[in-house]
């Protein structure tokens, strides 16, 4: 891992490109988020047609994110495929233990790697970055167990801030995109992950986004929906008329109780249950 503090934005980007070029041919695990979009752009700059982006989609990926991934890949210019890989086929994933992300990553990347090898791509690229080592990320363990799966952003030592910095310099539309996570990350540990619960979350978040922008999470605690938004949007959603509409709609979706988290959005808040 290298230290990027003294490097210019161009040097940080060039480091990533050169690192990927040495791999010869690659398939990028591509969600259309901040990290994977920079990774896909760097792979295309480094290898051209010897690079391809793979979006694994299932019930855990919101439809709007799948459509955004297609649009971003087209803008980058990289070849792009959609693969239907459902984690719900894994009983270990559905059980939703603290290792859920491990089983998800193992399922997805094993399937994408098999497809990539069959199509003649030597390496599968994962979008983990240097900041991911400071949080609880069981998915990193899964990546480490798979041969020919590597994490270039992590290997060159790029942080999330640096990824956004280079993305902006490269005119990627994702440079200021809010962080995203799959819908299963909203389901309380121990509560089985089902297609019905994931659809509840997706529909609830889509409705709340009609009132505010920025980060929106609906955390699923069985019969209770816990809403997280950016702190500056809490007062907006708490207005009686808005709160009444959200409460009514989410109860129609099947929740018994609807609550607004006064702490506001924070990444990985479900991991508080593990402490």
CSV table of C-alpha atoms in Angstrom, one decimal:
chain,number,residue,atom,x,y,z
A,1,UNK,CA,0.0,0.0,0.0
A,2,UNK,CA,1.3,3.5,-0.9
A,3,UNK,CA,0.8,6.8,0.9
A,4,UNK,CA,-1.0,9.3,-1.2
A,5,UNK,CA,-0.8,12.5,0.9
A,6,UNK,CA,2.1,14.1,-1.1
A,7,UNK,CA,0.7,13.1,-4.5
A,8,UNK,CA,-1.2,15.4,-6.9
A,9,UNK,CA,-4.7,14.4,-8.1
A,10,UNK,CA,-3.2,13.4,-11.4
A,11,UNK,CA,-0.6,11.3,-9.8
A,12,UNK,CA,-3.2,9.5,-7.7
A,13,UNK,CA,-5.2,8.7,-10.8
A,14,UNK,CA,-2.1,7.6,-12.8
A,15,UNK,CA,-1.0,5.3,-9.9
A,16,UNK,CA,-4.4,3.5,-10.1
A,17,UNK,CA,-4.3,3.3,-13.9
A,18,UNK,CA,-0.8,1.9,-13.9
A,19,UNK,CA,-1.6,-0.6,-11.2
A,20,UNK,CA,-4.6,-2.0,-13.2
A,21,UNK,CA,-2.7,-2.0,-16.5
A,22,UNK,CA,-0.3,-4.6,-15.1
A,23,UNK,CA,-3.2,-7.0,-14.7
A,24,UNK,CA,-3.6,-7.4,-18.4
A,25,UNK,CA,-7.4,-7.9,-18.6
A,26,UNK,CA,-10.0,-7.3,-15.9
A,27,UNK,CA,-13.7,-7.5,-15.0
A,28,UNK,CA,-14.9,-4.8,-12.6
A,29,UNK,CA,-17.6,-5.5,-10.0
A,30,UNK,CA,-19.6,-2.5,-10.8
A,31,UNK,CA,-22.5,-1.0,-8.8
A,32,UNK,CA,-22.4,2.5,-10.2
A,33,UNK,CA,-21.4,3.9,-6.8
A,34,UNK,CA,-18.5,6.2,-6.1
A,35,UNK,CA,-15.8,3.6,-5.7
A,36,UNK,CA,-16.7,1.1,-8.5
A,37,UNK,CA,-17.3,4.0,-11.0
A,38,UNK,CA,-13.7,5.3,-10.5
A,39,UNK,CA,-12.4,1.7,-10.7
A,40,UNK,CA,-14.3,1.1,-13.9
A,41,UNK,CA,-13.0,4.4,-15.4
A,42,UNK,CA,-9.5,3.6,-14.4
A,43,UNK,CA,-9.8,0.1,-15.9
A,44,UNK,CA,-11.1,1.5,-19.2
A,45,UNK,CA,-8.3,4.1,-19.3
A,46,UNK,CA,-5.7,1.4,-18.6
A,47,UNK,CA,-7.0,-1.5,-20.7
A,48,UNK,CA,-9.7,-0.3,-23.1
A,49,UNK,CA,-11.6,-3.3,-24.5
A,50,UNK,CA,-9.7,-5.7,-22.2
A,51,UNK,CA,-11.8,-4.3,-19.4
A,52,UNK,CA,-15.5,-4.9,-18.7
A,53,UNK,CA,-17.9,-3.8,-15.9
A,54,UNK,CA,-20.2,-6.4,-14.4
A,55,UNK,CA,-23.3,-5.3,-12.4
A,56,UNK,CA,-24.7,-8.2,-10.3
A,57,UNK,CA,-28.3,-7.4,-9.6
A,58,UNK,CA,-30.9,-9.1,-7.5
A,59,UNK,CA,-33.7,-8.1,-5.0
A,60,UNK,CA,-31.0,-6.3,-2.9
A,61,UNK,CA,-30.3,-3.7,-5.6
A,62,UNK,CA,-32.8,-0.9,-6.1
A,63,UNK,CA,-34.1,-0.6,-9.6
A,64,UNK,CA,-33.0,3.0,-9.8
A,65,UNK,CA,-29.4,2.0,-8.9
A,66,UNK,CA,-29.4,-0.6,-11.7
A,67,UNK,CA,-30.5,2.0,-14.2
A,68,UNK,CA,-27.9,4.5,-13.0
A,69,UNK,CA,-25.2,1.8,-13.3
A,70,UNK,CA,-26.1,1.3,-16.9
A,71,UNK,CA,-26.1,5.0,-17.6
A,72,UNK,CA,-22.7,5.6,-15.9
A,73,UNK,CA,-21.0,2.7,-17.6
A,74,UNK,CA,-22.2,4.1,-21.0
A,75,UNK,CA,-20.8,7.5,-20.1
A,76,UNK,CA,-17.4,5.9,-19.1
A,77,UNK,CA,-17.4,4.0,-22.3
A,78,UNK,CA,-16.6,0.6,-20.7
A,79,UNK,CA,-18.2,-2.6,-21.9
A,80,UNK,CA,-21.0,-3.5,-19.4
A,81,UNK,CA,-23.1,-6.6,-18.6
A,82,UNK,CA,-25.8,-7.3,-16.1
A,83,UNK,CA,-25.8,-10.6,-14.3
A,84,UNK,CA,-28.7,-11.8,-12.2
A,85,UNK,CA,-27.1,-13.2,-9.1
A,86,UNK,CA,-29.5,-13.6,-6.2
A,87,UNK,CA,-28.0,-13.9,-2.7
A,88,UNK,CA,-31.4,-15.1,-1.5
A,89,UNK,CA,-30.4,-18.5,-2.7
A,90,UNK,CA,-28.0,-18.7,0.1
A,91,UNK,CA,-29.5,-19.8,3.5
A,92,UNK,CA,-26.5,-18.3,5.3
A,93,UNK,CA,-27.2,-14.9,3.7
A,94,UNK,CA,-30.9,-15.1,4.4
A,95,UNK,CA,-30.2,-15.9,8.1
A,96,UNK,CA,-28.8,-12.3,8.3
A,97,UNK,CA,-26.1,-12.9,10.9
A,98,UNK,CA,-23.3,-10.4,11.5
A,99,UNK,CA,-21.5,-12.2,8.7
A,100,UNK,CA,-24.2,-11.5,6.1
A,101,UNK,CA,-21.9,-9.3,4.0
A,102,UNK,CA,-19.3,-12.1,3.9
A,103,UNK,CA,-21.9,-14.6,2.4
A,104,UNK,CA,-23.1,-11.9,-0.1
A,105,UNK,CA,-19.7,-11.0,-1.3
A,106,UNK,CA,-18.7,-14.7,-1.6
A,107,UNK,CA,-21.8,-15.5,-3.6
A,108,UNK,CA,-21.6,-12.5,-5.9
A,109,UNK,CA,-17.9,-12.5,-6.6
A,110,UNK,CA,-17.7,-16.3,-7.1
A,111,UNK,CA,-20.4,-16.0,-9.7
A,112,UNK,CA,-18.9,-12.9,-11.4
A,113,UNK,CA,-15.4,-14.5,-11.4
A,114,UNK,CA,-16.6,-17.6,-13.0
A,115,UNK,CA,-18.3,-15.6,-15.7
A,116,UNK,CA,-15.2,-13.4,-16.2
A,117,UNK,CA,-12.9,-16.4,-16.5
A,118,UNK,CA,-15.2,-18.0,-19.0
A,119,UNK,CA,-15.1,-14.8,-21.1
A,120,UNK,CA,-11.3,-14.6,-21.0
A,121,UNK,CA,-10.7,-11.9,-18.3
A,122,UNK,CA,-7.8,-12.7,-16.0
A,123,UNK,CA,-8.8,-10.7,-12.9
A,124,UNK,CA,-11.9,-9.6,-11.0
A,125,UNK,CA,-11.7,-6.1,-9.4
A,126,UNK,CA,-13.4,-5.3,-6.1
A,127,UNK,CA,-14.1,-1.7,-5.1
A,128,UNK,CA,-12.9,-1.8,-1.5
A,129,UNK,CA,-10.9,1.3,-0.5
A,130,UNK,CA,-8.4,2.2,2.3
A,131,UNK,CA,-11.1,3.5,4.6
A,132,UNK,CA,-12.9,0.1,4.6
A,133,UNK,CA,-10.2,-1.4,6.8
A,134,UNK,CA,-11.4,0.8,9.7
A,135,UNK,CA,-15.0,-0.5,9.8
A,136,UNK,CA,-16.6,-3.9,10.3
A,137,UNK,CA,-16.4,-5.2,6.7
A,138,UNK,CA,-16.8,-9.0,6.6
A,139,UNK,CA,-17.0,-8.7,2.8
A,140,UNK,CA,-13.2,-8.0,2.7
A,141,UNK,CA,-12.6,-11.5,4.2
A,142,UNK,CA,-14.6,-13.0,1.3
A,143,UNK,CA,-12.6,-11.1,-1.3
A,144,UNK,CA,-9.3,-12.3,0.3
A,145,UNK,CA,-10.4,-15.9,0.0
A,146,UNK,CA,-11.0,-15.8,-3.7
A,147,UNK,CA,-8.1,-16.2,-6.1
A,148,UNK,CA,-7.8,-13.7,-8.9
A,149,UNK,CA,-10.0,-11.1,-7.1
A,150,UNK,CA,-8.1,-8.0,-6.1
A,151,UNK,CA,-8.9,-4.5,-4.7
A,152,UNK,CA,-6.8,-1.9,-6.5
A,153,UNK,CA,-8.2,1.1,-4.7
A,154,UNK,CA,-7.2,-0.5,-1.4
A,155,UNK,CA,-3.9,-1.7,-2.8
A,156,UNK,CA,-2.8,1.8,-3.9
A,157,UNK,CA,-4.0,3.2,-0.6
A,158,UNK,CA,-6.8,5.5,-1.9
A,159,UNK,CA,-9.3,6.8,0.7
A,160,UNK,CA,-12.9,7.7,0.0
A,161,UNK,CA,-12.0,11.4,-0.1
A,162,UNK,CA,-9.2,10.8,-2.6
A,163,UNK,CA,-11.6,8.7,-4.7
A,164,UNK,CA,-14.0,11.6,-4.9
A,165,UNK,CA,-11.2,14.0,-5.6
A,166,UNK,CA,-9.9,12.0,-8.6
A,167,UNK,CA,-13.5,11.3,-9.8
A,168,UNK,CA,-14.1,15.0,-9.9
A,169,UNK,CA,-10.9,15.6,-11.9
A,170,UNK,CA,-12.0,12.9,-14.3
A,171,UNK,CA,-15.5,14.5,-14.7
A,172,UNK,CA,-17.3,11.4,-13.4
A,173,UNK,CA,-20.9,12.1,-12.4
A,174,UNK,CA,-20.4,10.0,-9.2
A,175,UNK,CA,-17.8,12.2,-7.6
A,176,UNK,CA,-20.3,13.7,-5.2
A,177,UNK,CA,-22.8,10.9,-5.2
A,178,UNK,CA,-24.0,9.9,-1.7
A,179,UNK,CA,-22.6,6.6,-0.4
A,180,UNK,CA,-24.9,3.6,-1.1
A,181,UNK,CA,-25.3,0.1,0.2
A,182,UNK,CA,-27.5,-2.8,-0.8
A,183,UNK,CA,-31.0,-3.0,0.6
A,184,UNK,CA,-30.2,-5.9,2.9
A,185,UNK,CA,-27.9,-3.6,4.9
A,186,UNK,CA,-31.2,-2.0,6.2
A,187,UNK,CA,-32.5,-5.2,7.7
A,188,UNK,CA,-31.9,-5.7,11.5
A,189,UNK,CA,-29.5,-8.5,12.2
A,190,UNK,CA,-31.2,-11.8,13.0
A,191,UNK,CA,-34.3,-10.8,11.0
A,192,UNK,CA,-34.4,-13.0,7.8
A,193,UNK,CA,-33.7,-11.2,4.6
A,194,UNK,CA,-36.7,-11.7,2.2
A,195,UNK,CA,-37.7,-10.3,-1.1
A,196,UNK,CA,-40.8,-8.9,0.5
A,197,UNK,CA,-38.8,-7.0,3.2
A,198,UNK,CA,-36.4,-5.6,0.6
A,199,UNK,CA,-39.3,-4.4,-1.6
A,200,UNK,CA,-40.8,-2.7,1.5
A,201,UNK,CA,-37.5,-0.8,2.1
A,202,UNK,CA,-37.1,0.2,-1.5
A,203,UNK,CA,-40.7,1.5,-1.8
A,204,UNK,CA,-40.4,3.3,1.6
A,205,UNK,CA,-37.2,5.1,0.7
A,206,UNK,CA,-38.5,6.1,-2.8
A,207,UNK,CA,-41.5,7.7,-1.1
A,208,UNK,CA,-39.4,9.6,1.4
A,209,UNK,CA,-37.1,10.9,-1.3
A,210,UNK,CA,-40.1,12.8,-2.7
A,211,UNK,CA,-39.7,15.1,0.3
A,212,UNK,CA,-36.0,15.5,0.7
A,213,UNK,CA,-32.7,14.9,-1.0
A,214,UNK,CA,-29.4,13.4,0.2
A,215,UNK,CA,-29.0,10.2,2.2
A,216,UNK,CA,-32.2,8.3,3.0
A,217,UNK,CA,-32.3,5.0,4.9
A,218,UNK,CA,-35.3,3.0,6.1
A,219,UNK,CA,-34.0,0.5,8.7
A,220,UNK,CA,-36.2,-2.5,8.9
A,221,UNK,CA,-36.8,-3.7,12.5
A,222,UNK,CA,-39.6,-6.2,11.6
A,223,UNK,CA,-42.8,-4.2,12.3
A,224,UNK,CA,-40.9,-0.9,12.9
A,225,UNK,CA,-39.4,1.3,10.3
A,226,UNK,CA,-36.6,3.6,11.5
A,227,UNK,CA,-36.0,6.5,9.1
A,228,UNK,CA,-32.5,8.0,8.9
A,229,UNK,CA,-31.9,11.2,6.8
A,230,UNK,CA,-29.3,13.9,6.8
A,231,UNK,CA,-29.5,15.9,10.1
A,232,UNK,CA,-30.6,19.0,8.1
A,233,UNK,CA,-33.6,17.1,6.8
A,234,UNK,CA,-34.9,15.9,10.2
A,235,UNK,CA,-37.0,19.0,10.9
A,236,UNK,CA,-38.5,18.8,7.4
A,237,UNK,CA,-39.7,15.2,7.8
A,238,UNK,CA,-41.0,16.0,11.3
A,239,UNK,CA,-43.4,18.7,10.1
A,240,UNK,CA,-46.9,17.3,11.0
A,241,UNK,CA,-48.2,17.3,7.4
A,242,UNK,CA,-45.1,15.5,6.0
A,243,UNK,CA,-44.8,13.2,8.9
A,244,UNK,CA,-48.5,12.2,8.6
A,245,UNK,CA,-48.0,11.4,4.8
A,246,UNK,CA,-44.9,9.3,5.5
A,247,UNK,CA,-46.5,7.5,8.4
A,248,UNK,CA,-49.6,6.6,6.4
A,249,UNK,CA,-47.6,5.4,3.4
A,250,UNK,CA,-45.2,3.3,5.3
A,251,UNK,CA,-48.0,1.7,7.3
A,252,UNK,CA,-49.7,0.8,3.9
A,253,UNK,CA,-46.4,-0.9,3.0
A,254,UNK,CA,-46.9,-3.2,6.1
A,255,UNK,CA,-45.0,-1.5,8.9
A,256,UNK,CA,-46.9,-1.1,12.3
A,257,UNK,CA,-44.7,1.6,13.7
A,258,UNK,CA,-42.8,4.4,11.9
A,259,UNK,CA,-40.1,6.4,13.7
A,260,UNK,CA,-37.6,9.2,12.7
A,261,UNK,CA,-34.1,8.7,14.1
A,262,UNK,CA,-33.0,11.9,15.7
A,263,UNK,CA,-29.3,11.2,15.3
A,264,UNK,CA,-29.7,11.3,11.6
A,265,UNK,CA,-28.1,9.2,8.9
A,266,UNK,CA,-24.8,7.5,9.7
A,267,UNK,CA,-23.1,4.7,7.7
A,268,UNK,CA,-23.3,1.2,9.1
A,269,UNK,CA,-25.7,2.2,11.9
A,270,UNK,CA,-27.0,-1.4,12.1
A,271,UNK,CA,-23.6,-2.4,13.3
A,272,UNK,CA,-24.5,-0.7,16.6
A,273,UNK,CA,-26.4,-3.9,17.4
A,274,UNK,CA,-23.1,-5.8,17.4
A,275,UNK,CA,-21.6,-3.7,20.1
